[in-house]
XYZ file of C-alpha atoms in Angstrom:
183
model
C 12.668 20.416 -14.827
C 9.436 19.314 -12.598
C 11.094 16.175 -11.689
C 14.504 17.977 -10.721
C 11.994 20.422 -8.846
C 10.409 17.430 -6.796
C 13.432 15.805 -6.008
C 14.781 19.133 -4.259
C 11.786 18.743 -1.909
C 13.290 15.286 -0.775
C 15.410 15.495 2.207
C 16.622 11.529 1.636
C 16.027 8.706 -0.635
C 15.087 5.356 1.374
C 15.041 2.938 -1.089
C 16.024 3.571 -4.905
C 13.876 2.322 -7.872
C 16.561 -0.464 -8.346
C 16.207 -1.628 -4.463
C 12.418 -1.285 -4.995
C 12.243 -3.722 -8.065
C 14.308 -6.178 -6.615
C 12.093 -6.371 -3.680
C 8.816 -6.564 -5.669
C 10.602 -9.520 -7.419
C 10.760 -11.380 -4.371
C 7.354 -10.415 -2.957
C 5.994 -11.814 -6.474
C 7.983 -15.061 -6.466
C 7.017 -15.543 -2.833
C 2.863 -14.792 -3.642
C 3.314 -16.939 -7.089
C 4.248 -19.917 -5.012
C 1.496 -19.784 -2.266
C -1.408 -18.603 -4.721
C -0.689 -20.749 -7.960
C -4.154 -22.284 -7.826
C -5.864 -20.034 -5.531
C -7.424 -17.762 -8.078
C -7.637 -14.641 -5.670
C -8.822 -10.960 -5.788
C -6.208 -8.535 -5.497
C -7.514 -5.335 -3.898
C -5.419 -2.036 -4.229
C -6.159 0.273 -1.616
C -6.598 3.679 -3.484
C -5.072 5.643 -4.364
C -1.621 4.961 -2.921
C -1.482 1.433 -3.409
C -2.161 2.196 -7.516
C 1.583 2.077 -8.308
C 2.727 -0.847 -6.299
C -0.366 -2.755 -7.297
C 0.135 -2.226 -11.015
C 3.623 -3.038 -10.452
C 3.056 -5.990 -8.250
C 0.174 -7.339 -10.959
C 3.040 -7.614 -13.737
C 5.111 -9.724 -11.809
C 2.337 -12.384 -10.675
C 2.421 -15.486 -12.162
C -1.288 -16.854 -11.406
C -4.658 -16.618 -12.470
C -6.246 -13.029 -10.387
C -8.687 -10.512 -10.385
C -8.008 -7.014 -9.360
C -10.251 -4.493 -7.533
C -10.235 -1.603 -5.761
C -11.608 0.615 -2.473
C -11.072 3.858 -1.722
C -11.146 4.565 1.830
C -10.762 7.825 3.749
C -9.221 8.178 7.248
C -7.455 11.130 7.420
C -10.255 13.502 6.891
C -7.741 16.176 4.871
C -5.255 16.300 7.500
C -2.122 14.830 8.137
C -3.352 13.278 11.616
C -5.150 10.136 11.130
C -8.557 10.373 12.790
C -8.911 6.687 13.283
C -12.079 7.035 11.670
C -12.449 5.031 8.311
C -15.085 5.793 5.513
C -15.695 3.524 2.431
C -15.937 5.763 -0.433
C -15.616 3.270 -3.101
C -16.521 -0.360 -2.655
C -15.676 -3.706 -4.341
C -17.312 -4.784 -7.507
C -16.329 -8.259 -7.148
C -18.529 -10.792 -4.546
C -15.435 -11.785 -2.445
C -17.402 -14.772 -0.997
C -15.418 -18.085 -0.648
C -12.170 -16.049 -2.602
C -8.986 -15.739 -1.173
C -8.078 -11.664 -0.644
C -4.998 -9.852 -1.116
C -5.017 -6.294 0.132
C -2.498 -4.501 -1.594
C -1.220 -1.087 0.539
C 1.368 1.357 -0.145
C 2.142 1.903 3.917
C 0.704 0.897 7.213
C 0.841 3.046 9.800
C -1.957 3.302 12.382
C -3.310 0.299 10.944
C -6.974 1.794 11.138
C -7.936 1.208 7.326
C -6.544 -2.097 6.962
C -8.201 -3.631 10.157
C -11.512 -1.927 8.753
C -10.878 -3.619 5.702
C -10.193 -7.251 6.837
C -12.940 -7.197 9.176
C -15.260 -6.260 6.548
C -14.064 -8.446 3.917
C -14.146 -11.262 6.578
C -17.592 -10.293 7.145
C -18.179 -10.834 3.551
C -16.957 -14.542 3.719
C -13.578 -14.156 2.056
C -11.796 -17.506 2.295
C -8.794 -15.886 3.560
C -7.107 -12.505 3.788
C -3.690 -11.587 3.836
C -2.333 -8.375 3.574
C 0.923 -7.059 1.330
C 2.229 -3.815 1.687
C 5.173 -2.098 -0.108
C 6.004 -0.131 3.416
C 5.474 -0.882 7.195
C 5.946 2.104 9.590
C 5.365 0.290 13.030
C 6.063 3.334 15.390
C 2.906 4.545 14.197
C 0.757 1.575 14.872
C -2.677 1.974 16.959
C -4.548 -1.137 16.521
C -3.075 -4.543 16.364
C -3.056 -5.506 12.322
C 0.301 -6.637 10.821
C 0.819 -7.357 7.026
C 1.768 -10.780 5.929
C 3.992 -9.339 3.368
C 5.856 -6.307 3.469
C 8.695 -4.399 0.816
C 10.598 -2.101 3.524
C 9.890 -0.885 7.210
C 10.433 2.836 7.407
C 11.098 5.114 9.878
C 8.420 7.570 11.406
C 9.008 10.302 9.093
C 7.162 11.438 6.278
C 7.347 9.480 3.363
C 6.728 9.936 -0.283
C 7.148 8.578 -3.702
C 6.300 5.114 -5.372
C 2.627 6.024 -4.844
C 2.831 8.070 -1.273
C 1.851 11.666 -1.433
C 1.890 14.854 0.491
C -1.213 16.829 -0.766
C -1.666 14.857 -3.782
C 1.871 15.493 -4.895
C 5.033 13.415 -5.298
C 3.224 9.900 -5.934
C 5.125 9.981 -9.389
C 8.460 9.718 -8.109
C 9.890 6.491 -8.687
C 11.906 5.781 -5.331
C 10.682 5.992 -1.912
C 12.003 9.093 0.096
C 11.776 11.486 3.218
C 10.016 14.591 2.511
C 11.919 17.789 3.723
C 10.472 19.291 6.722
C 9.935 22.606 5.303
C 7.466 21.469 2.666
C 5.025 20.428 4.909
C 5.363 22.743 8.071
């Protein structure tokens, strides 16, 4: 089956679907406590954070708007250039609104720094970052998430929204891609 073929490309599972679900419950409880009366805008960073954002939204027990941005920082290569381009902008006015940026993974930090600065310029009341994964070994700029699901090693991570050439996003777990697949 297609699922088995995709699974064969994965060297190891870092976090199972159950572990991810449990962690999302914990993150959602924390956010729900904090944002109970805040009415924030949840901003999903496309396309990687789609799954994480929608799974989290179902668990968040407060009024919110959801929006998304699409940015490009990779220029079709696996090495980040550090240049960030906004491809799809927000549809909401975020002036005086709390913003929660939803991200699948933080590596170099360029994208999140760009977005945080952009939203600050637009007068957001507050800006917090919630990321499923954090890869601190790759950081090039000083940016930290306020909420992190899991720290991951400096390997090629796929699944749960994270892709290689547009594939593997639909794996229900977080895993490491075999080197033979991308080299």
